[in-house]
């Protein structure tokens, strides 16, 4: 995250966070609050296997993309949480 913050001062930057499913809800909420601060002027792509418990208040401005289906028959769902 420090590198993404540094890079975003010079060029458009995307931070990819994968494999964070092991975080409990409170730790995940802390991470989302940190990523949502104005000092983090980069975009974030985050993979997660379950949805946040309170999406309306803490996830404003995030785009939710879900892959729904089974192997060979997956569709993209972008409906709001």
Short mmCIF file of C-alpha atoms in Angstrom, two decimals, residues 6-77:
data_model
loop_
_atom_site.label_atom_id
_atom_site.label_comp_id
_atom_site.label_asym_id
_atom_site.label_seq_id
_atom_site.Cartn_x
_atom_site.Cartn_y
_atom_site.Cartn_z
CA UNK A 6 3.94 6.72 -3.59
CA UNK A 7 3.29 5.68 -7.20
CA UNK A 8 -0.11 7.40 -7.33
CA UNK A 9 1.59 10.74 -6.77
CA UNK A 10 3.28 10.34 -10.17
CA UNK A 11 1.11 8.07 -12.34
CA UNK A 12 -2.33 6.43 -12.29
CA UNK A 13 -2.04 3.39 -10.00
CA UNK A 14 -4.09 0.31 -9.23
CA UNK A 15 -3.53 -1.76 -6.10
CA UNK A 16 -4.60 -5.41 -6.43
CA UNK A 17 -5.36 -7.16 -3.15
CA UNK A 18 -5.96 -10.88 -3.53
CA UNK A 19 -6.30 -13.61 -0.96
CA UNK A 20 -7.53 -11.54 1.96
CA UNK A 21 -10.43 -13.89 2.72
CA UNK A 22 -8.74 -14.83 5.98
CA UNK A 23 -9.46 -11.40 7.50
CA UNK A 24 -12.30 -11.30 10.01
CA UNK A 25 -15.07 -8.70 9.57
CA UNK A 26 -13.53 -6.13 11.92
CA UNK A 27 -10.08 -6.34 10.29
CA UNK A 28 -11.66 -6.13 6.86
CA UNK A 29 -13.66 -3.05 7.91
CA UNK A 30 -10.44 -1.45 9.17
CA UNK A 31 -8.76 -2.16 5.85
CA UNK A 32 -11.65 -0.65 3.88
CA UNK A 33 -11.67 2.45 6.07
CA UNK A 34 -7.93 2.86 5.49
CA UNK A 35 -8.24 2.38 1.72
CA UNK A 36 -11.04 4.95 1.58
CA UNK A 37 -8.96 7.79 3.01
CA UNK A 38 -8.07 10.70 0.70
CA UNK A 39 -4.34 10.05 1.17
CA UNK A 40 -4.75 6.84 -0.84
CA UNK A 41 -5.11 8.34 -4.28
CA UNK A 42 -5.09 5.01 -6.12
CA UNK A 43 -7.74 2.60 -7.31
CA UNK A 44 -8.09 -0.75 -5.59
CA UNK A 45 -9.16 -4.10 -6.95
CA UNK A 46 -9.97 -6.49 -4.16
CA UNK A 47 -11.01 -10.12 -4.24
CA UNK A 48 -13.22 -11.45 -1.50
CA UNK A 49 -15.39 -14.52 -1.11
CA UNK A 50 -18.11 -12.90 1.00
CA UNK A 51 -19.71 -9.46 1.10
CA UNK A 52 -19.18 -6.80 3.79
CA UNK A 53 -21.69 -6.86 6.63
CA UNK A 54 -22.51 -3.13 6.43
CA UNK A 55 -22.10 -2.08 2.78
CA UNK A 56 -24.30 1.00 2.82
CA UNK A 57 -22.34 3.08 5.31
CA UNK A 58 -18.73 1.99 4.89
CA UNK A 59 -18.52 1.13 1.21
CA UNK A 60 -19.74 4.31 -0.46
CA UNK A 61 -18.13 4.87 -3.84
CA UNK A 62 -17.02 1.27 -4.30
CA UNK A 63 -18.10 -0.76 -7.35
CA UNK A 64 -19.21 -4.30 -6.53
CA UNK A 65 -18.62 -6.99 -9.12
CA UNK A 66 -19.63 -10.56 -8.44
CA UNK A 67 -18.91 -13.61 -10.54
CA UNK A 68 -21.99 -15.82 -10.34
CA UNK A 69 -22.37 -19.35 -11.63
CA UNK A 70 -20.23 -22.40 -12.14
CA UNK A 71 -17.13 -23.12 -14.19
CA UNK A 72 -18.04 -22.66 -17.84
CA UNK A 73 -21.23 -20.72 -17.08
CA UNK A 74 -20.15 -17.61 -15.14
CA UNK A 75 -21.87 -14.24 -15.46
CA UNK A 76 -20.92 -10.84 -14.04
CA UNK A 77 -23.32 -9.27 -11.54
#
